[in-house]
Structure formats: structure tokens, C-alpha cells
Coordinates of C-alpha atoms in Angstrom, one line a residue:
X867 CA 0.0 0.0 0.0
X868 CA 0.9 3.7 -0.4
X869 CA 1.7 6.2 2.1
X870 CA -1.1 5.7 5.3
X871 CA -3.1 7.9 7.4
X872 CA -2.4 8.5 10.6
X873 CA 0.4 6.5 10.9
X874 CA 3.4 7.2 13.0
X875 CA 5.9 9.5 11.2
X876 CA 9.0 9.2 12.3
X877 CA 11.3 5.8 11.5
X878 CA 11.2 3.1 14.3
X879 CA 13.8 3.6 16.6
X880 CA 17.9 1.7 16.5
X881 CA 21.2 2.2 16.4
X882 CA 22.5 6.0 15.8
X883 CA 26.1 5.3 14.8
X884 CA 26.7 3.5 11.4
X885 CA 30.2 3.4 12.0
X886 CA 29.8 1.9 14.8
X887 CA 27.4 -0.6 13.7
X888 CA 29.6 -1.9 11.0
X889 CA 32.0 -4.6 12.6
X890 CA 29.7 -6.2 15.3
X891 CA 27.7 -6.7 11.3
X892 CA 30.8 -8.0 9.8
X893 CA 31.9 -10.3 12.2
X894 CA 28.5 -12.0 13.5
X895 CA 25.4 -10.1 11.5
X896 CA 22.8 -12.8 12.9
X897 CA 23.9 -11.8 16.4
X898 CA 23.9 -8.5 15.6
X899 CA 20.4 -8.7 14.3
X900 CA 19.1 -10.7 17.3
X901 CA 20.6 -7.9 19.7
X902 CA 19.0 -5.2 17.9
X903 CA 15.7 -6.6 17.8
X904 CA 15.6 -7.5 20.9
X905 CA 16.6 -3.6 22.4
X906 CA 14.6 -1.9 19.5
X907 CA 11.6 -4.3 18.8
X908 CA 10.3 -4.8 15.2
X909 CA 10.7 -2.7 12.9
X910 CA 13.9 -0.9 13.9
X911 CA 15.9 1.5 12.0
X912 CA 19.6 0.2 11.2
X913 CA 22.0 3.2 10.1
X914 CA 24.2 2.4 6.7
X915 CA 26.9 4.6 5.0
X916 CA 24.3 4.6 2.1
X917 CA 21.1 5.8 4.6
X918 CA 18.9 4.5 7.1
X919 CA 17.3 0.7 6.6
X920 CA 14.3 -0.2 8.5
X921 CA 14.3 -3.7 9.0
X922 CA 11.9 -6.6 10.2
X923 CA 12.5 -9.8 11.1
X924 CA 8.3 -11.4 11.3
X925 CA 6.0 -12.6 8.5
X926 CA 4.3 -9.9 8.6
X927 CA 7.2 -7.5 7.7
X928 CA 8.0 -10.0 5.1
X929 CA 4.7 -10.5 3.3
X930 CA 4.3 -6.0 2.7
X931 CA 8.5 -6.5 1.8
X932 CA 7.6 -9.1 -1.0
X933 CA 4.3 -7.8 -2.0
X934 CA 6.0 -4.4 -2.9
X935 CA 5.3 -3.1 -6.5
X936 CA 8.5 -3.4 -8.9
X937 CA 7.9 0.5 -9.8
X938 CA 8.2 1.5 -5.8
X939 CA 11.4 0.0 -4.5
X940 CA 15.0 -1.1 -6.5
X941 CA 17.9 -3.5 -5.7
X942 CA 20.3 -2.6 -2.6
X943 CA 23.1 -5.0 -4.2
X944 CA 25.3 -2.0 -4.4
X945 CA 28.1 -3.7 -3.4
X946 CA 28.3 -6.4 -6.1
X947 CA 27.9 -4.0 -9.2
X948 CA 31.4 -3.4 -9.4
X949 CA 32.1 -7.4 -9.8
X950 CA 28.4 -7.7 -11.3
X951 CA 27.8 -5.4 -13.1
X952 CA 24.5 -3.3 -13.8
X953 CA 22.8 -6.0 -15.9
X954 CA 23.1 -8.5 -13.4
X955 CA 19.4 -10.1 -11.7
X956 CA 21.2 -9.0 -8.1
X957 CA 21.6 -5.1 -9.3
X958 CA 19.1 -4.4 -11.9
X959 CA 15.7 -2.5 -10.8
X960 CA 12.6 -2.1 -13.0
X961 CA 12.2 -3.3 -16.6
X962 CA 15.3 -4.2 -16.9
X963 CA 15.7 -6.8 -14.4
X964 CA 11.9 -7.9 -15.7
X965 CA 13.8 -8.4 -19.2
X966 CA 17.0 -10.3 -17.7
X967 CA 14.2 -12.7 -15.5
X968 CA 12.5 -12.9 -18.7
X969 CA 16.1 -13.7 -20.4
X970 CA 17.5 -16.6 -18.0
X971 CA 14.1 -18.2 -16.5
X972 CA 14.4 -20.7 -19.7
X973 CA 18.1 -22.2 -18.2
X974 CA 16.2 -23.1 -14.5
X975 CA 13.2 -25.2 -16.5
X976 CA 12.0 -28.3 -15.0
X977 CA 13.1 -30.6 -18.2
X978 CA 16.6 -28.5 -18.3
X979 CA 16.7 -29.8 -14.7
X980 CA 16.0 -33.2 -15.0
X981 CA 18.1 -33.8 -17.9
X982 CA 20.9 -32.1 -14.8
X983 CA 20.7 -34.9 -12.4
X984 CA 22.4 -37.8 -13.4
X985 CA 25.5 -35.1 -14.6
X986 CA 25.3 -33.8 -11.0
X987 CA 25.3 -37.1 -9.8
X988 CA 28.8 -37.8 -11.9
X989 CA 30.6 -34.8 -11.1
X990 CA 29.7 -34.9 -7.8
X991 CA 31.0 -39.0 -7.9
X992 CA 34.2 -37.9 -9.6
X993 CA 35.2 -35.2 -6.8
X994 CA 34.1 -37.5 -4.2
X995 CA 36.3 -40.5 -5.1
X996 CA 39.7 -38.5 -5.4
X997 CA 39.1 -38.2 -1.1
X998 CA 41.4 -40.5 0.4
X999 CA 40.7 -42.2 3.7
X1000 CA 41.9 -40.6 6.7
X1001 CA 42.6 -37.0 4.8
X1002 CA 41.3 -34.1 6.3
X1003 CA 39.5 -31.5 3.6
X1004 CA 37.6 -28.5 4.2
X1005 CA 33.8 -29.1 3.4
X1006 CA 33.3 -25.6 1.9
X1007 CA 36.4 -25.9 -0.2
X1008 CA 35.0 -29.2 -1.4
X1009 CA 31.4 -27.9 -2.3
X1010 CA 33.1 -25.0 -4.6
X1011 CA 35.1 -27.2 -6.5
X1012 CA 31.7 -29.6 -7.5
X1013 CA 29.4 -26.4 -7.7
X1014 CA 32.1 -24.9 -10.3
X1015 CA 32.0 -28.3 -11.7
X1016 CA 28.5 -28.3 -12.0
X1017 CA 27.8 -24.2 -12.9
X1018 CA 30.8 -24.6 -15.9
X1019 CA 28.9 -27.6 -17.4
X1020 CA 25.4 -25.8 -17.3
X1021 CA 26.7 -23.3 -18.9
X1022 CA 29.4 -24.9 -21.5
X1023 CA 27.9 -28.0 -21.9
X1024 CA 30.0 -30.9 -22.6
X1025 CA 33.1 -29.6 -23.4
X1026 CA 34.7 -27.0 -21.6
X1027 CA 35.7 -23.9 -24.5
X1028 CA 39.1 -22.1 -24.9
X1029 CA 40.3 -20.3 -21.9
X1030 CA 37.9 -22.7 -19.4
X1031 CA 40.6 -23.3 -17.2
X1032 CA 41.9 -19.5 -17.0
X1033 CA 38.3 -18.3 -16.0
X1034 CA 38.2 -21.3 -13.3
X1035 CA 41.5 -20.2 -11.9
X1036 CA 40.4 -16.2 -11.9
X1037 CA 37.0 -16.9 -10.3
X1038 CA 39.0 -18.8 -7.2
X1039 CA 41.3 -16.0 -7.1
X1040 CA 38.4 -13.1 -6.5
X1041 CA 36.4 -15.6 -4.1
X1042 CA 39.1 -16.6 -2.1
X1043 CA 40.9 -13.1 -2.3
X1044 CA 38.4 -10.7 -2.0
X1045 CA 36.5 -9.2 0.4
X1046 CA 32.7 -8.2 1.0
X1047 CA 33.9 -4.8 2.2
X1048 CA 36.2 -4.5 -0.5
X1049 CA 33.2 -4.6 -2.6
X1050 CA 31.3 -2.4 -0.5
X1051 CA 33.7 -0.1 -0.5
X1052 CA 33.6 0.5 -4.0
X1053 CA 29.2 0.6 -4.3
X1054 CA 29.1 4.0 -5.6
X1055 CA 30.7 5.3 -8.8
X1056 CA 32.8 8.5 -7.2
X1057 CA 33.8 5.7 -4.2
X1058 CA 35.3 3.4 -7.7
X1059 CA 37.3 6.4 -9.1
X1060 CA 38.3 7.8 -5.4
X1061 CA 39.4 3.9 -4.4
X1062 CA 40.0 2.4 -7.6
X1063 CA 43.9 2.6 -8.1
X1064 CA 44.5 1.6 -4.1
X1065 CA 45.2 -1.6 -2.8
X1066 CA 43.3 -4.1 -2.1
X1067 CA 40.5 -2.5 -4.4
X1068 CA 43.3 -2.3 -7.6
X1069 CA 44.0 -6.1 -7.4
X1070 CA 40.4 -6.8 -7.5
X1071 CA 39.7 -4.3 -10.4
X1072 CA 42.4 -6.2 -12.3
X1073 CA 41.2 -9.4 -11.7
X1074 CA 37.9 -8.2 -13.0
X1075 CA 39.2 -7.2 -16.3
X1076 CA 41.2 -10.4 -16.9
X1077 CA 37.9 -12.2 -16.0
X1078 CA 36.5 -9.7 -18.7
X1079 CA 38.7 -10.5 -21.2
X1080 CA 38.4 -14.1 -20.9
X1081 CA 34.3 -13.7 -21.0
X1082 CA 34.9 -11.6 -24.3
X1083 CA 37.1 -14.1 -26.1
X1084 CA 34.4 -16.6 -25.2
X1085 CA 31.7 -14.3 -26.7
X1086 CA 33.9 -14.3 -29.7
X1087 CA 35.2 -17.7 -30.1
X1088 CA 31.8 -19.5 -27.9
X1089 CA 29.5 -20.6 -30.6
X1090 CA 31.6 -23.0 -32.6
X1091 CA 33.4 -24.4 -29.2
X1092 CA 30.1 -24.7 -26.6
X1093 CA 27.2 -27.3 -27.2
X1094 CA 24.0 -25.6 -28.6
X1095 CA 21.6 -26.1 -25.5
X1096 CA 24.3 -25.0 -23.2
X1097 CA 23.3 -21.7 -21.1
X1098 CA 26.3 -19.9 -22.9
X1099 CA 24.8 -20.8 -26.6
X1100 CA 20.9 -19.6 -25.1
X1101 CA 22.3 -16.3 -24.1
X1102 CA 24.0 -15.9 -27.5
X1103 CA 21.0 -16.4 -29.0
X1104 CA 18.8 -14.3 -27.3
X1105 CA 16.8 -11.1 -28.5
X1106 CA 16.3 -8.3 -25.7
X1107 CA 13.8 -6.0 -27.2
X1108 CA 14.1 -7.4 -30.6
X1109 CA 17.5 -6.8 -30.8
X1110 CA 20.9 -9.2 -29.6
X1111 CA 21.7 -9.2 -26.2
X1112 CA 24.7 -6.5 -25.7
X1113 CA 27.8 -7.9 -25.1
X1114 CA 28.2 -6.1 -21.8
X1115 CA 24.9 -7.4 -20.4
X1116 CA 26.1 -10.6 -21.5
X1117 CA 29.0 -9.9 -19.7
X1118 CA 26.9 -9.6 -16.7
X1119 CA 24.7 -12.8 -16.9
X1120 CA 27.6 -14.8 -17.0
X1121 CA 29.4 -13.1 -14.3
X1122 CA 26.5 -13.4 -12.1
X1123 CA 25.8 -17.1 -12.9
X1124 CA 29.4 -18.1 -12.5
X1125 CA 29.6 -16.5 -9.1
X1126 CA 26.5 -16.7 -7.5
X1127 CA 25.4 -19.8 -9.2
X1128 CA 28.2 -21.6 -7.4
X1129 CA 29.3 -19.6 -4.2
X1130 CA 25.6 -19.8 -3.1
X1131 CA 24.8 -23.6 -3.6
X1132 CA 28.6 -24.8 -2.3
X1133 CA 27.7 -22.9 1.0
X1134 CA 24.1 -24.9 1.3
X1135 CA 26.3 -27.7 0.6
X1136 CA 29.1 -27.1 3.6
X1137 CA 26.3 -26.1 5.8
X1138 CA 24.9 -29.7 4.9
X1139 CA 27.7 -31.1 5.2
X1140 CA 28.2 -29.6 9.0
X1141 CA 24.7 -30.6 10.1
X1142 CA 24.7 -33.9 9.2
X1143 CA 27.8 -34.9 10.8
X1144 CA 26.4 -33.3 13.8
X1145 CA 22.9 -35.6 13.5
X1146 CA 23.4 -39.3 12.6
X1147 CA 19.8 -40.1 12.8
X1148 CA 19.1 -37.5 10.0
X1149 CA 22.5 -39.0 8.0
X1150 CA 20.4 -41.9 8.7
X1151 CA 17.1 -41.3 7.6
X1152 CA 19.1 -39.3 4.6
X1153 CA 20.7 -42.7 3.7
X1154 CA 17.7 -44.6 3.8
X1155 CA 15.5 -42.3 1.8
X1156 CA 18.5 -42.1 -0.9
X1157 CA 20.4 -44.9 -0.7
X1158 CA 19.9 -47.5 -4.0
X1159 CA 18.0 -44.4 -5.9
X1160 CA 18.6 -42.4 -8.9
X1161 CA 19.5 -39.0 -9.0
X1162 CA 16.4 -37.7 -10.1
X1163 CA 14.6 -39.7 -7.1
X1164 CA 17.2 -38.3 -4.8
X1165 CA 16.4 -34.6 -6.0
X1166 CA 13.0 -35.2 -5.6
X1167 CA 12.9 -37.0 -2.0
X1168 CA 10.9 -35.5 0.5
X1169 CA 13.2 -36.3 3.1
X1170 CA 16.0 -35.3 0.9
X1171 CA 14.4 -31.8 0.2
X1172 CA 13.0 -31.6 3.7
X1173 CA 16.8 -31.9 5.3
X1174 CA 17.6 -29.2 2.5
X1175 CA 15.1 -27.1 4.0
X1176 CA 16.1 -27.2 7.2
X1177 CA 19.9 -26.8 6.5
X1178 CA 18.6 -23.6 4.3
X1179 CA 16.6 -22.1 7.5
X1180 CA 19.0 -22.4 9.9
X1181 CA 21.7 -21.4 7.6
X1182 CA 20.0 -19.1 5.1
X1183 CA 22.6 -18.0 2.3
X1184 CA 21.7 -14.3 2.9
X1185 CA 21.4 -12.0 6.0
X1186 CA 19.2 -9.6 5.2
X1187 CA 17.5 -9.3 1.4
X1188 CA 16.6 -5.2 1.2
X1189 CA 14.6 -2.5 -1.6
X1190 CA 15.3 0.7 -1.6
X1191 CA 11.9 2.9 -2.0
X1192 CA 11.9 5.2 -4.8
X1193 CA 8.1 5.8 -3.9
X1194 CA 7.0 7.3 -0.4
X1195 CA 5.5 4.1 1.3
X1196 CA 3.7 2.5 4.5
X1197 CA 5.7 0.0 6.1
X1198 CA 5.2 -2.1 9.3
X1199 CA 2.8 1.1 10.9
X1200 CA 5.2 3.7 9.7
X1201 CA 5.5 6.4 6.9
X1202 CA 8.5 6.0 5.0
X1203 CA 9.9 8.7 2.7
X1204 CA 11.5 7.8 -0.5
X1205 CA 15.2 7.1 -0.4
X1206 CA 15.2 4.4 2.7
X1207 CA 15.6 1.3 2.5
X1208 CA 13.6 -1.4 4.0
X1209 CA 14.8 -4.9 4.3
X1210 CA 13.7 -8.7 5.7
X1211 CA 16.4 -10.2 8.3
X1212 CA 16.1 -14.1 7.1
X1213 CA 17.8 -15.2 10.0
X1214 CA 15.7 -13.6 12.7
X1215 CA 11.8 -15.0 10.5
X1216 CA 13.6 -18.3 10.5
X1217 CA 13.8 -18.6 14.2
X1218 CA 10.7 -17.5 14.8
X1219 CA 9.4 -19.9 17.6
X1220 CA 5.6 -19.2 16.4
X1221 CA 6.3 -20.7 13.3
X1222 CA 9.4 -22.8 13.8
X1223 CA 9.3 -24.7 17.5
X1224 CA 12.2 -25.4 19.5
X1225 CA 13.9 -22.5 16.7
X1226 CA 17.6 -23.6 17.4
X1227 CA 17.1 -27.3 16.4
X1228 CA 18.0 -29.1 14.0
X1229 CA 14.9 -31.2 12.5
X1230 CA 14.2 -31.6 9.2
X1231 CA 11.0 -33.5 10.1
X1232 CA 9.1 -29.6 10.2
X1233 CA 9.4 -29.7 6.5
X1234 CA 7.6 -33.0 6.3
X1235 CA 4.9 -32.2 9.1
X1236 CA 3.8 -28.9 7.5
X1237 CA 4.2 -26.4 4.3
X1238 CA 5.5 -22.7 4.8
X1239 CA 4.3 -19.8 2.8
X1240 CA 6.8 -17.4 1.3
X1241 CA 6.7 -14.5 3.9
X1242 CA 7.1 -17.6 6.5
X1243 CA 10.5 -19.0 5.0
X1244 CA 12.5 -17.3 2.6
X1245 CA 15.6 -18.5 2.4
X1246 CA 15.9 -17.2 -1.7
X1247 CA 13.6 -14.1 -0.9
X1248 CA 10.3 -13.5 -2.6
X1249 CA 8.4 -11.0 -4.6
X1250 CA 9.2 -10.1 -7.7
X1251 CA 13.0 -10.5 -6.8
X1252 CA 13.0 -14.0 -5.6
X1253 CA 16.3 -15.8 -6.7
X1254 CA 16.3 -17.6 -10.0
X1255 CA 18.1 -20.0 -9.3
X1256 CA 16.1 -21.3 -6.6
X1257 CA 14.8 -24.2 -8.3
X1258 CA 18.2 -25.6 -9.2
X1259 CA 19.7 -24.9 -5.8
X1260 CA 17.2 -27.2 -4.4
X1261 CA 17.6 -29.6 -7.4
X1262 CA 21.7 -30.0 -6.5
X1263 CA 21.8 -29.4 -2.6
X1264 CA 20.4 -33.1 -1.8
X1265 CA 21.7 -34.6 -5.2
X1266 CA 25.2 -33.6 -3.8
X1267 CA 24.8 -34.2 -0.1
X1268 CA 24.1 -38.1 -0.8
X1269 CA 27.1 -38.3 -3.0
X1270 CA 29.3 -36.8 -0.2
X1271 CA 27.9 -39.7 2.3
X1272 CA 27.5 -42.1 0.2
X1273 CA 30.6 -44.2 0.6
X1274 CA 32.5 -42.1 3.3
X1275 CA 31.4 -41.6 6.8
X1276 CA 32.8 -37.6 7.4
X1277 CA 33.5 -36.4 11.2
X1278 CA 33.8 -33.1 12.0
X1279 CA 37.4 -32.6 12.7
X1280 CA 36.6 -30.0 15.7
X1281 CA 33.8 -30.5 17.4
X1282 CA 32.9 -26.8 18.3
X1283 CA 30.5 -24.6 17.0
X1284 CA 30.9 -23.3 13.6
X1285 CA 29.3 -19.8 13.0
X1286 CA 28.9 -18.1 9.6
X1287 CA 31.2 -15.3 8.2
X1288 CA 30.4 -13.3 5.4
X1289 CA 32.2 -13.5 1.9
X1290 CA 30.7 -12.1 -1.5
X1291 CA 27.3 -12.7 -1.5
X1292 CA 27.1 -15.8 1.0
X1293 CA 27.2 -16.2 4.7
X1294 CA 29.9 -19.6 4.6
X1295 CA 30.6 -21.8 7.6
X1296 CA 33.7 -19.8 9.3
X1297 CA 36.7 -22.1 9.1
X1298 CA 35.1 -24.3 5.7
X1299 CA 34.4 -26.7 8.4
X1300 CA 37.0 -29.0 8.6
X1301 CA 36.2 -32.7 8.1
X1302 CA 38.3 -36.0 8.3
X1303 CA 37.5 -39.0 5.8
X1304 CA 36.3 -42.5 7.0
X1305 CA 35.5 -44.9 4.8
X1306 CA 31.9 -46.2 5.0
X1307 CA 30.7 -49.3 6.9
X1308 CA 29.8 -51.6 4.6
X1309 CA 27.2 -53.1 7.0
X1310 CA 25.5 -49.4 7.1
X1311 CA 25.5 -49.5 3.1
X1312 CA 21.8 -50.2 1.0
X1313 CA 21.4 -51.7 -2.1

């Protein structure tokens, strides 16, 4: 709804100090959250560099958040435009992220996914079956290298094109290299050309053009080297408004797909990973339910996708997901000038005890005993901006899970607490969760 009547005027209350605000966000943001809601109530008013947020954390907040109009709020990814770019689903507002939703929907089809999950299935396999018995890994570490796997063949297809292996190796280096307040640090244009030729932000900035020049000699050199139903060949193909897709907002799909299509889903796949050797009985149940199956009956398991639910609430890839209002507007009993922001805190509706008993356990057996609407459990957002790729997230998260435990036992290699840290666009188990290989009992083994 629009601006109300007679509703209070001012923003809720919070934090005054943005500066101040800052590291407790960057080194825990979900207790930060739970520490301001619990001083300021819901809404409260979180102070940012780029303005005030107001932020909720109930389904009520998060149904007016997602039923918001696409002409009366825009993206708040400002900090991933400078890696990005402005074509990207994350950063574009308006009709142009309508055209690039439009653009990639076809990739994330049912069939496209289906045809997916016996190559998961092998990929995943191939990874799995290098472990040797007794090594110790790092789960998160792990996860990348079969999501990168997995993201390179949806979009290459069979065979990998020239320079493959020189985009692989550039991608690790910005993930592992760079920083979310790098990125942030850069969000503006006169923040890029103040910041842009200092270190850490020039290393970054030259990564991203050898990534870009690698992208462009695949745009030039693609079609003759990639199969025809690959992603890459669709996007070469494609008409925006009757005309080619530009090769910069090409640019920008791929970036994003190659990032976020991986990053996101290898930290649902640590977090998994974490949980399970934490819970036998739901390794367990996970066996039994996937054990002797085919990929595709894996993917569509109820246990399977009930476990992935669970993992996904307690460990929601995002924070916070946020619009910025270019429209005054009414939100959660205040008026709200144009210019603010107002965002959901994922973690704080997903531990909800009205909705989600006993919050801080682990049991996937909620997902089986009753459904969740979108402003109750969000863990890819909703609205018009709801992630894309949330179907195949989904899809790979229990495909690749079984294939982890499916002839290894894994133990945590320290048994305390892993808490999440922020990297680009993820929240990743701090640490990659360290895990040490044992090779499966064969008397625990199905079919």
C-alpha cells in the first residue's frame, strides 16, 4: 500500500552510529540482528553509509517487503555491481531486471533440470572419489570445486571452450581473495574512481578485467566451441527488445551465474555437510531415503528436500535481502519517505518460535509435518525478486549431499561450533568446516 493515514511519522527507533554498527555486522550479522531486535523491537531503524534501513524480522514484515510493486522499490546489491555489473538479476531495478528474468528463466526449467541430475550425480562422484581415507579436507572448499564443476557444465555443456581453465582459476582467485567490504567499499561510482587505483581495491579491479577479457574471447570464439543447448549458446542467442543481447549485459549474466550460481549452492552444501555430521539419525534417515535411488529420485525426495530445508533455515545463504523505496510508502505502521531502504532479516523470520518450535534445532521432520508460505520462509527471498536460481539450488543441494555420504562416513574434525562469516554474496561456515575422511561401513550400506 501507499503512504497511510495516521500513521506514526517518524522511522522506528535503533542504532545511531553506522560506524559503529559496522564490525559487530561484519563479524557476526545474525547476532547482531538478534541484539538489535531484541533492544529496539520490530521494525527498527539500522544506520548504513548509504542511509537508514528499516528492517523486520516477522512474517508480517516479510509479506508488505515481497508484496511491494517493482515501480516503488530497486535493488540494494550496491556492493556487487562493481564485480556484477548493472545488468546483473542481483543489481538491476525495474524493466530491466523484468527483461534479464525474462532472459534466463528458460536455463532453470523443470526438463533442463531433470536432464541435470544424473551429470550432477557424476561430477559430484568424480570429486568424491579422489578423497582419500583418513585425509582431512575442508567441506566448503569441497562444495566450490563440484558447484564450479557443476555451474561450468550448465553453462558450457559438454566440453569446456578455450580459456575454461583461465576463468576457473580467476574466479578462485576473486572468491578466495576478496572481500565483502572491498566490494562495498567500491558501491558508488565516485567511491570506484576515489578507491579504484588503491590496494586491495586495484588487485580486485584487475582481476575483474582479466575475467572480462576471458568472457569476451568466449563471446567471440563461444558458438563453434560450446554445445547448442548449453546456457552460454541460449544467451548468445537471445533477443532483448528485438534486438541481440549486448555484449556487456552478457557480460553480466555470466558473471552473475558463474559467481553466485556456485558460491551460493557450495555454501548450502558445507552447511549440509556440517549438520549432518552433527545428527546421525538424520544421516540416517538421509541414507535410507537415498540410498539404491537415482539421481532424479534423490532430488525429488521428500526427506531429501525436507533436510535441505532445514539446512537452508537455519543457515539461510543471505542475512538480510533489502529494496530501496523510490516511492514514499507505508511499512510495518510507519511512513516511510522515498530514499530508505527497507529490508527482511532471514535469520531472525527463520527462528521465529511461532512458526518454527524449538527454533535452534536441528529437524528436518518440520518440512515434512507442514508447508511454509513465502513470507514464512525465505531463504531465496520472494516478490518479484526472488532468486532464479532457486529451483536448481534445491535440485543440487540433496543430489550432492548423498554423493558426499554415500561411501564415506565424514567427522567433524573440531567439534565446536561453527558460526557463519560473510564472503561475497554468501554467509559460509567460518573455518570451511573442517572434516576428516572414513570410509563407509559396509554393513550401514543399501542396495
Amino acid at each position: 500500500m501507499g503512504v497511510g493515514v495516521g500513521l506514526k511519522p517518524r522511522l522506528p527507533p535503533g542504532p545511531r552510529s553506522a560506524i559503529l554498527q559496522i564490525p559487530r555486522y561484519l563479524w557476526r550479522a545474525d547476532l547482531y540482528y538478534r541484539r538489535c531486535f531484541a533492544r529496539y523491537g520490530d521494525p527498527f531503524t539500522e544506520p548504513t553509509l548509504l542511509g537508514p534501513q528499516v528492517v523486520t524480522g516477522g512474517p508480517a514484515g516479510a509479506r508488505e517487503l515481497f508484496s511491494l510493486p517493482p515501480e516503488a522499490s530497486a535493488s540494494t546489491a550496491f556492493s556487487v555491481e562493481a564485480l556484477l555489473g548493472p545488468s546483473s538479476l542481483m543489481v538491476a531495478s525495474g524493466e530491466a531486471h523484468r527483461r534479464g528474468r525474462r532472459l534466463l528463466a528458460p536455463i532453470f526449467g523443470a526438463p533442463r533440470l531433470h536432464d541435470l541430475a544424473p551429470i550432477l550425480d557424476d561430477l559430484a562422484s568424480r570429486r568424491v572419489r579422489a578423497l582419500a581415507a583418513g585425509g582431512r579436507y575442508h567441506a566448503f572448499a569441497l562444495a566450490q570445486e563440484v558447484t564450479l564443476d557443476v555451474i561450468m557444465r550448465i553453462l558450457f555443456g559438454v566440453r569446456d571452450p578455450r580459456n575454461a581453465a583461465a576463468l576457473r582459476a580467476e574466479l578462485a582467485v576473486v572468491l578466495d581473495e576478496t572481500r565483502f567490504t572491498t566490494l562495498a567499499s567500491l558501491s558508488r561510482p565516485w567511491l570506484r574512481r576515489t578507491l579504484g587505483a588503491l590496494p586491495p581495491w586495484s588487485r580486485l579491479r584487475a582481476a575483474i578485467r582479466r575475467i572480462d577479457a576471458l568472457l569476451d574471447d568466449l563471446v567471440e570464439h563461444g558458438p563453434g566451441e560450446v554445445h547448442p543447448d548449453s546456457a552460454f549458446a541460449h544467451l548468445l542467442a537471445a533477443v532483448d527488445d528485438g534486438r541481440p543481447l549486448e555484449r556487456e549485459a552478457l557480460r553480466d549474466h555470466l558473471m552473475t551465474l558463474l559467481l553466485a550460481g556456485h558460491e551460493t549452492t557450495a555454501t548450502s552444501v558445507a552447511w549440509g555437510i556440517y549438520e549432518l555430521c552433527r545428527h546421525p539419525a538424520a544421516l540416517a534417515e538421509l541414507r535410507r531415503a537415498t540410498d539404491g535411488r537415482s539421481p532424479l529420485e534423490v532430488a525429488q525426495s521428500p526427506y531429501a528436500q525436507a533436510l535441505t530445508s532445514e539446512v537452508l533455515r537455519l543457515h539461510p545463504i543471505i542475512g538480510r535481502l533489502g529494496r530501496a523505496l523510490v516511492q514514499p510508502r507505508s511499512f510495518c505502521g510507519y511512513d516511510l519517505p522515498a530514499g530508505v531502504s527497507v529490508a527482511l532479516c532471514i535469520d531472525a523470520l527463520h527462528r521465529d518460535p511461532a512458526l518454527y518450535p524449538d527454533p535452534d534445532r536441528f529437524a528436518p521432520a518440520r518440512f515434512l509435518e507442514r508447508s511454509y508460505a513465502t513470507h514464512e520462509y525465505a531463504p531465496f527471498g520472494g516478490g518479484v525478486r526472488r532468486c532464479i536460481g532457486a529451483a536448481l539450488a534445491r535440485f543440487e543441494v540433496p543430489i550432492l549431499l548423498s554423493v558426499f555420504f554415500r561411501a564415506h562416513d565424514l567427522e567433524l574434525v573440531d567439534a565446536g561450533e561453527v558460526v557463519p562469516a560473510r564472503r561475497l554474496v554468501s554467509f559460509a561456515p567460518r573455518g570451511g568446516v573442517p572434516i576428516r575422511v572414513r570410509p563407509r561401513a559396509a554393513a550401514t550400506r543399501v542396495g
